[in-house]
Short mmCIF file of C-alpha atoms in Angstrom, two decimals:
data_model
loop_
_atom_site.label_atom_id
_atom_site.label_comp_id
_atom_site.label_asym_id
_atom_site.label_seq_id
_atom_site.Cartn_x
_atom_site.Cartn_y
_atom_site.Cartn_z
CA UNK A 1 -12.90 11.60 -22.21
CA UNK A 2 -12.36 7.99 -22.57
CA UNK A 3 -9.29 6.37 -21.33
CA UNK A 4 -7.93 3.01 -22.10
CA UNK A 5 -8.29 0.22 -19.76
CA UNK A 6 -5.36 -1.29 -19.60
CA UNK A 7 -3.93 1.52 -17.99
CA UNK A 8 -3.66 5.64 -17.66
CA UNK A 9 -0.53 7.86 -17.27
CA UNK A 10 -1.29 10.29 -14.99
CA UNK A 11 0.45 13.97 -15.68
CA UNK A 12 3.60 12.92 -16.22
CA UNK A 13 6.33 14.81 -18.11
CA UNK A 14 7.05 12.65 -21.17
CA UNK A 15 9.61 12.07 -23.90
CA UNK A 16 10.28 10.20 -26.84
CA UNK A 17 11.49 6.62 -26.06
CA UNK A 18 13.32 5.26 -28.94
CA UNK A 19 15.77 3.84 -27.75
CA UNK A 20 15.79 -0.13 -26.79
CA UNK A 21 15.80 -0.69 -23.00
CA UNK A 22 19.41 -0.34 -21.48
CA UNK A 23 20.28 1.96 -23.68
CA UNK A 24 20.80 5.88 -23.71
CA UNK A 25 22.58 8.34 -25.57
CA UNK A 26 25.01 10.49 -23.94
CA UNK A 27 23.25 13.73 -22.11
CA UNK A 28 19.78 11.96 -22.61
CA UNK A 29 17.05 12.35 -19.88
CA UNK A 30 16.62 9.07 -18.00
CA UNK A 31 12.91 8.13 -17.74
CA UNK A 32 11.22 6.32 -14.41
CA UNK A 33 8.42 4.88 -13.91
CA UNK A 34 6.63 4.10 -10.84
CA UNK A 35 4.02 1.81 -10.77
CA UNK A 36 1.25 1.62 -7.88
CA UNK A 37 -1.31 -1.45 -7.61
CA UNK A 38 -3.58 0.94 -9.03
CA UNK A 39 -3.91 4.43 -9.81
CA UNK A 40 -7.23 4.99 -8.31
CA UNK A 41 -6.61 3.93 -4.99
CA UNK A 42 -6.06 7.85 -3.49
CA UNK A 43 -3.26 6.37 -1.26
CA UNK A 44 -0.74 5.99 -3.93
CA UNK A 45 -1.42 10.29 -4.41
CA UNK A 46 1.13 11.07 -2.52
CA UNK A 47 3.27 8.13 -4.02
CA UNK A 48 2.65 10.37 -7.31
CA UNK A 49 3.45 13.75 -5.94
CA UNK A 50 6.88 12.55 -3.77
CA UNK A 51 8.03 11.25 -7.06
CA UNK A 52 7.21 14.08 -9.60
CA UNK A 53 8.89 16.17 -7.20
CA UNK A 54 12.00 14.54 -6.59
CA UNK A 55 12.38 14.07 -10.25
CA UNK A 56 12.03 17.23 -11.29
CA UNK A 57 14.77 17.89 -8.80
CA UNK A 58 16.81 15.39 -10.01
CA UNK A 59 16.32 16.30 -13.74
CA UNK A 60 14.86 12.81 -14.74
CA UNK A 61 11.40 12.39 -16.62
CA UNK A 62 9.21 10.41 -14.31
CA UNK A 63 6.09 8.24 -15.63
CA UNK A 64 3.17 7.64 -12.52
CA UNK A 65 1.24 4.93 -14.22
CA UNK A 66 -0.57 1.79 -13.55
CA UNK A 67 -4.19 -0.40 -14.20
CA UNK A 68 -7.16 1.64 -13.40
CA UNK A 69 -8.12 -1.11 -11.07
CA UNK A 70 -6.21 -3.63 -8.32
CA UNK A 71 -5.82 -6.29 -11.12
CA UNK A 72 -2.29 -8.18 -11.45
CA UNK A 73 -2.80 -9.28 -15.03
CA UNK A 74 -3.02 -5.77 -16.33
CA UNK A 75 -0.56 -4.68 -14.17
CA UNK A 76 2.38 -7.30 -15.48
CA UNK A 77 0.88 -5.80 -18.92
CA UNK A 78 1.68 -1.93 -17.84
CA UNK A 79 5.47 -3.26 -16.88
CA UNK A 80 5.48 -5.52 -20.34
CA UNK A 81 4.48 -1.95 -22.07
CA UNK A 82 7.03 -0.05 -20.51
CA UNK A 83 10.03 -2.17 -20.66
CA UNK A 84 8.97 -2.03 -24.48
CA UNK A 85 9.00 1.65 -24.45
CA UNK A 86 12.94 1.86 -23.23
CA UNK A 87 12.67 2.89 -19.77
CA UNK A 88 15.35 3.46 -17.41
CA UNK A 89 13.97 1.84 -14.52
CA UNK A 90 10.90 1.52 -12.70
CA UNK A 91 9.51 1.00 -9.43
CA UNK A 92 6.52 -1.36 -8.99
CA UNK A 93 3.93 -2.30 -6.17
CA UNK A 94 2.95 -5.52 -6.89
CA UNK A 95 -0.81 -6.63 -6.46
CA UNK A 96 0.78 -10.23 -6.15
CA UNK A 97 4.66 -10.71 -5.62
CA UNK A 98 4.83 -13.61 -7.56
CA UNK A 99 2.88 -12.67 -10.86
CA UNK A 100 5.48 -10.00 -11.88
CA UNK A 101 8.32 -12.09 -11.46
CA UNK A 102 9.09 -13.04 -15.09
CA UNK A 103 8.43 -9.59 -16.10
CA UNK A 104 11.12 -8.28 -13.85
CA UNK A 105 13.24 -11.16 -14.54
CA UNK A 106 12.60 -9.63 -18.59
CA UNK A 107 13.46 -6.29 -17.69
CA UNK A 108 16.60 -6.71 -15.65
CA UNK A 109 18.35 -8.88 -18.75
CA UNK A 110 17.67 -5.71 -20.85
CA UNK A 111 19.37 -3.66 -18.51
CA UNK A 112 16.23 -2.13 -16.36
CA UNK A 113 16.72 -1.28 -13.06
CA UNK A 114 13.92 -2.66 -11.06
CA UNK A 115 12.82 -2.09 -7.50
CA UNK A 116 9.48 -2.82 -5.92
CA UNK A 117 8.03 -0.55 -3.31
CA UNK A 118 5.02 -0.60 -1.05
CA UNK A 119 4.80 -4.37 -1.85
CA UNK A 120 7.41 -6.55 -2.46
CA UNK A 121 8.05 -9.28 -4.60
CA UNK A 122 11.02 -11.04 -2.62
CA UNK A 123 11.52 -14.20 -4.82
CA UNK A 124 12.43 -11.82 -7.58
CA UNK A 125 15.54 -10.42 -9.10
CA UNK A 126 14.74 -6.67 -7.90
CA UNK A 127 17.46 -5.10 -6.30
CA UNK A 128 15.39 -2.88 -3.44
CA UNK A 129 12.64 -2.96 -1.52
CA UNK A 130 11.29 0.74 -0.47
CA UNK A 131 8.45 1.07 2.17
CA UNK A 132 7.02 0.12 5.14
CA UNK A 133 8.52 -2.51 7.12
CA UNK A 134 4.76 -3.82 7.06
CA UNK A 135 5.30 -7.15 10.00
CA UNK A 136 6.20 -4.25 12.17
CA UNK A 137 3.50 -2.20 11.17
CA UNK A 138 0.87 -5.41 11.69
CA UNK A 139 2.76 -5.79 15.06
CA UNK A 140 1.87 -2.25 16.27
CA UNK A 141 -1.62 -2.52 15.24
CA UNK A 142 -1.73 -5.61 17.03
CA UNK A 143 -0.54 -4.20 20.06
CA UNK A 144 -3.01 -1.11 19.86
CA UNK A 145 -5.87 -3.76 18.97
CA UNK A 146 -4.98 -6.07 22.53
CA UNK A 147 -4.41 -2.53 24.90
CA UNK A 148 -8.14 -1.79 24.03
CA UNK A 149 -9.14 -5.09 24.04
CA UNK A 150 -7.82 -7.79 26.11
CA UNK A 151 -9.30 -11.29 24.67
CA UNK A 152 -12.49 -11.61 21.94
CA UNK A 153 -13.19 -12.91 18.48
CA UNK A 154 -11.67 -10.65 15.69
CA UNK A 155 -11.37 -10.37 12.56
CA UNK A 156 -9.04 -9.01 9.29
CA UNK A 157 -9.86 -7.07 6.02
CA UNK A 158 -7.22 -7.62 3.95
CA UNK A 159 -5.90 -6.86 0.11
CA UNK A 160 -5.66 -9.38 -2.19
CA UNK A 161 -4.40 -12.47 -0.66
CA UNK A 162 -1.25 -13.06 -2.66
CA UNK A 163 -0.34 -9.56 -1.86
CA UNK A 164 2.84 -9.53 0.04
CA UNK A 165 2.65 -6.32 2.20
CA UNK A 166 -0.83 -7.52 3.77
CA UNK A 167 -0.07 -11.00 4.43
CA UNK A 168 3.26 -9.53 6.26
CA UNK A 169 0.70 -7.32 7.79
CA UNK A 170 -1.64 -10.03 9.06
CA UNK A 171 1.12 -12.19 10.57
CA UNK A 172 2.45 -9.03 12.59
CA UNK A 173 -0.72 -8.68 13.54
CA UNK A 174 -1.40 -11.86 14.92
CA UNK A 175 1.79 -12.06 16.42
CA UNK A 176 1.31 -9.30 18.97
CA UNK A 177 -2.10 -10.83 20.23
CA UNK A 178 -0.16 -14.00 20.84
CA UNK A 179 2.15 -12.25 22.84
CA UNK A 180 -0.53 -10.54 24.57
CA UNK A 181 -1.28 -13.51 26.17
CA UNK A 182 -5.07 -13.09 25.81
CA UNK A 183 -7.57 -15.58 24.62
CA UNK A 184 -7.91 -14.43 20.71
CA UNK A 185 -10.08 -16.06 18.33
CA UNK A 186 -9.92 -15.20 14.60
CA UNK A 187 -13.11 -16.00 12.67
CA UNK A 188 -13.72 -18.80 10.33
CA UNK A 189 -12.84 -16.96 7.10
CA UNK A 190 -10.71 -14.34 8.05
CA UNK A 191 -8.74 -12.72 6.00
CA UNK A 192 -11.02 -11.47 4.06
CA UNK A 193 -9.65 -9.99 0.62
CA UNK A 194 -11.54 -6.66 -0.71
CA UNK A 195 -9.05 -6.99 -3.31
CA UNK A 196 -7.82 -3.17 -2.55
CA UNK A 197 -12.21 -2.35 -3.08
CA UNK A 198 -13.57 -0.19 -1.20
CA UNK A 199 -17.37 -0.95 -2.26
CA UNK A 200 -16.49 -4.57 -1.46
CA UNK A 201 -14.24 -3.97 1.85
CA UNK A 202 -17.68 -2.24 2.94
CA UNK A 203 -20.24 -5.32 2.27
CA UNK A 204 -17.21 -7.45 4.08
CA UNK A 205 -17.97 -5.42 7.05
CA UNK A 206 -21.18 -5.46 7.03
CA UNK A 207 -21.59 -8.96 6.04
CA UNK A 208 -18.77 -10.11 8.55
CA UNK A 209 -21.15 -7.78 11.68
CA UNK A 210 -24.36 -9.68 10.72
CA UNK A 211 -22.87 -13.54 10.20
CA UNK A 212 -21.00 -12.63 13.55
CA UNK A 213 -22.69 -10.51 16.18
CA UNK A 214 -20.53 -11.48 18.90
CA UNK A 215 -17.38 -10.11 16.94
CA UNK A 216 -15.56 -7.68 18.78
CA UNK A 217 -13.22 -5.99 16.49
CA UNK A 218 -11.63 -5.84 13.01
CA UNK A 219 -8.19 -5.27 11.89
CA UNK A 220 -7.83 -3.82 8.25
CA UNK A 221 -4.47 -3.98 6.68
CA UNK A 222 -5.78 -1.21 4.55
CA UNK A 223 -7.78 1.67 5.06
CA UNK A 224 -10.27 1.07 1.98
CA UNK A 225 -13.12 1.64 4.29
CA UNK A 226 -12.20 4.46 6.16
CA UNK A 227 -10.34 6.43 2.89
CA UNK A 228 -12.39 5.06 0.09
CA UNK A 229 -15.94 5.24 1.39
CA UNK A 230 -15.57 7.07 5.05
CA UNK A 231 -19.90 7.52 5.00
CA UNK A 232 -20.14 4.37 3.83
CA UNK A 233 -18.15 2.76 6.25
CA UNK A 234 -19.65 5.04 8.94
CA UNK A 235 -23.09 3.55 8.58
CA UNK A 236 -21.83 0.16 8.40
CA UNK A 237 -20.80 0.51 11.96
CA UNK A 238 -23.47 2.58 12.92
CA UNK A 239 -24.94 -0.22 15.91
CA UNK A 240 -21.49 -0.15 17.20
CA UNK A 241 -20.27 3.26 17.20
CA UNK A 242 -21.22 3.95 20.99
CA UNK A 243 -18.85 0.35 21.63
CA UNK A 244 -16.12 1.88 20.06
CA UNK A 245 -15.88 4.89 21.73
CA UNK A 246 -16.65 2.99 25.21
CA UNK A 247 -13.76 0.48 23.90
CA UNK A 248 -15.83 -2.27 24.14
CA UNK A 249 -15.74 -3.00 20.08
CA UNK A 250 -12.10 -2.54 18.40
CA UNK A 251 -11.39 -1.53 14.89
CA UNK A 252 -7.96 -0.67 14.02
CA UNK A 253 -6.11 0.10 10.46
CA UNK A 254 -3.43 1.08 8.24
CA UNK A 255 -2.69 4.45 6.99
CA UNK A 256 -3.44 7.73 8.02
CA UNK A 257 -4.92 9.45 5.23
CA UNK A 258 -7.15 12.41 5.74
CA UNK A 259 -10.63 11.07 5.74
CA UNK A 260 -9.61 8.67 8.07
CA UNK A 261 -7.71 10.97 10.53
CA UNK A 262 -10.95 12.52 10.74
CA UNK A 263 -12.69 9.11 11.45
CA UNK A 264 -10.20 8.67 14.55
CA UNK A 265 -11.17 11.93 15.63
CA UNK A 266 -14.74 11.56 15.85
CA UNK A 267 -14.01 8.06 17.36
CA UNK A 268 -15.07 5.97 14.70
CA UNK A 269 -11.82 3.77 15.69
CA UNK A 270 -9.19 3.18 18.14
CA UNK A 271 -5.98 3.71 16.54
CA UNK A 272 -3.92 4.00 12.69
CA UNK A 273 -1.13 2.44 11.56
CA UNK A 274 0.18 5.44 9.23
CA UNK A 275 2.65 5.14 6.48
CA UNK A 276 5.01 7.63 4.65
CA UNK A 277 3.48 7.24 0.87
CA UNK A 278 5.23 10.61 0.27
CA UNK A 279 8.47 9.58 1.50
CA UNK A 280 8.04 6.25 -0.94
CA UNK A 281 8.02 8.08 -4.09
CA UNK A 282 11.20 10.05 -2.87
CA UNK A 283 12.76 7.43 -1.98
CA UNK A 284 12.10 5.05 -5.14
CA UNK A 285 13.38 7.81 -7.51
CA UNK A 286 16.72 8.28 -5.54
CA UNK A 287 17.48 4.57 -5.39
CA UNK A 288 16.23 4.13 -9.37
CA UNK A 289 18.64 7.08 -10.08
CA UNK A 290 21.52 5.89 -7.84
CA UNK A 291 21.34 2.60 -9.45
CA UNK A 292 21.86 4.53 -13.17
CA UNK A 293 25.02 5.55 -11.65
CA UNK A 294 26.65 2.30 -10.49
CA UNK A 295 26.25 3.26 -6.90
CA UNK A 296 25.24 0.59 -4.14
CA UNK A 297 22.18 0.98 -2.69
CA UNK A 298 20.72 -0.88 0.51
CA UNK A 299 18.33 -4.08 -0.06
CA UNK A 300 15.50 -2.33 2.43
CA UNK A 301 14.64 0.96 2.52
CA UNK A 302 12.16 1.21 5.75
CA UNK A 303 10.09 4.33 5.05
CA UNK A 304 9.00 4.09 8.71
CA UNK A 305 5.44 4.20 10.72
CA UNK A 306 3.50 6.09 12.48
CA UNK A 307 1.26 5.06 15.37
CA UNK A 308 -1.99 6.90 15.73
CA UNK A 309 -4.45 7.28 18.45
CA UNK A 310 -6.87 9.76 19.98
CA UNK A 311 -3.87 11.07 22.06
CA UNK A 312 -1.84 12.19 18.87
CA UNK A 313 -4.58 12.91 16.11
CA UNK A 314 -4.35 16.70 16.49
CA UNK A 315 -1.13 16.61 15.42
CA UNK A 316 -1.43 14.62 12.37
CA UNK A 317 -4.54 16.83 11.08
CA UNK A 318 -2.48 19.94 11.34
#
């Protein structure tokens, strides 16, 4: 089957939207969308599923939708689409915080309620932010990176570099080695955007461990190596595998998805910086639907973290 490229709804239940945006009859289903940075990056799945289910116990029609790839042009045209269509509200991740400002801007004067999640766009008119509080989360893995090792050169994988979430990341990041008060040295370069790709997040590493042999660790804001190509990624690091379990080569990253769970377990890295994807779909359908109702909600919703090392792993694979 061939699907269009702008973009794919995935399973959703749907319903007829005739009506222009802001405006429902009496009794009608209200309609949500939620709208990851892409729908193929397997990180957003549980986005998906915390959603469905918490509209379907709400009683509200949810649409998971977004571009097939990390691409903020197609995604401001999957927003453009469904303000068009007469949705209620919508949740968005933006692959850059600034590109889907006008669009939001759009929506809100035809009486959408918008809120961004994952990534935020903070210059815009959306009324919540639901996720991770991500400078924390780049502070912890900056702490886990310095008790494993105390001073070296380093370096980050990162996103796409106007995306919000990593570069809040990064600066966490770099804030805990600073207060490590060891000698840290990030490479010329560094961050280096995959652009949420986790073919290209692979030939960073490897290209990154052959420019740079005297690098001793990386940072990824993302797990794109670990969940996206966990073989792949395996081999890249194959010379230094026997470092990082000794601790003498770092590599630390966000998220705690399966396939990389297992990757801390066979000591493939030193720690995970995991999220609560789940908990983000929940949560962006409860503040959409509050926000239907006239109620206040908060500006932040922190979804929490979760630090994980070779010490805790069990627990998370249960």
């Amino acid at each position: 089957m061939k699907y269009s490229p702008l973009f794919l709804f995935a399973g959703v239940v749907t319903c007829s939207l005739a009506l222009m945006p802001g405006t429902r009859a009496a009794g009608k289903q209200k309609t949500f969308a939620i709208i990851p940075k892409s729908i193929s990056i397997s990180f957003y799945n549980d986005v998906e599923r915390g959603c469905k289910e918490e509209g379907a116990k709400l009683g509200v029609n949810v649409i998971y939708t977004g571009p097939d790839t990390a691409d903020a042009a197609k995604q401001v045209q999957v927003l453009q689409d469904l303000v068009s269509r007469g949705v209620d509200g919508f949740a968005v991740a933006p692959m850059d915080g600034d590109s889907v400002i006008g669009v939001i801007e759009s929506a809100i004067k035809k009486g959408v309620k918008v809120i961004t999640f994952d990534a935020d766009s903070p210059k815009s008119q959306r009324v919540c932010f639901v996720g991770t509080n991500n400078e924390q989360g780049g502070y912890e893995a900056g702490k886990a990176f310095a008790s494993v090792m105390p001073k070296g050169k380093f370096a980050v994988l990162t996103g796409g570099l106007a995306s919000v979430n990593h570069n809040q990341r990064g600066a966490g990041f770099r804030k805990a080695l600073k207060e490590a008060g060891g000698e840290y040295t990030e490479i010329p370069g560094s961050p280096f955007p995959c652009n949420d790709d986790a073919a290209k997040s692979i030939q960073i590493i490897q290209d990154t461990l052959t420019r740079y042999p005297d690098l001793n660790g990386f940072f990824f804001s993302g797990g794109w190596p670990l969940f996206g190509a966990p073989e792949a990624y395996l081999r890249a690091i194959s010379k230094h595998a026997d470092d990082i379990k000794a601790n003498k080569f770092v590599v630390v990253s966000f998220d705690t998805l399966p396939e990389e769970l297992k990757i801390l377990k066979q000591g493939a890295c030193q720690a995970l910086i995991g999220q609560r994807p789940y908990a983000m779909g929940v949560k962006s359908i409860d503040i959409l639907n509050d926000l239907t109702e006239g109620k206040t909600v908060p500006a932040v919703v922190d979804t929490g973290v979760d630090v994980v090392t070779a010490a805790n792993v069990d627990q998370f694979l249960k």
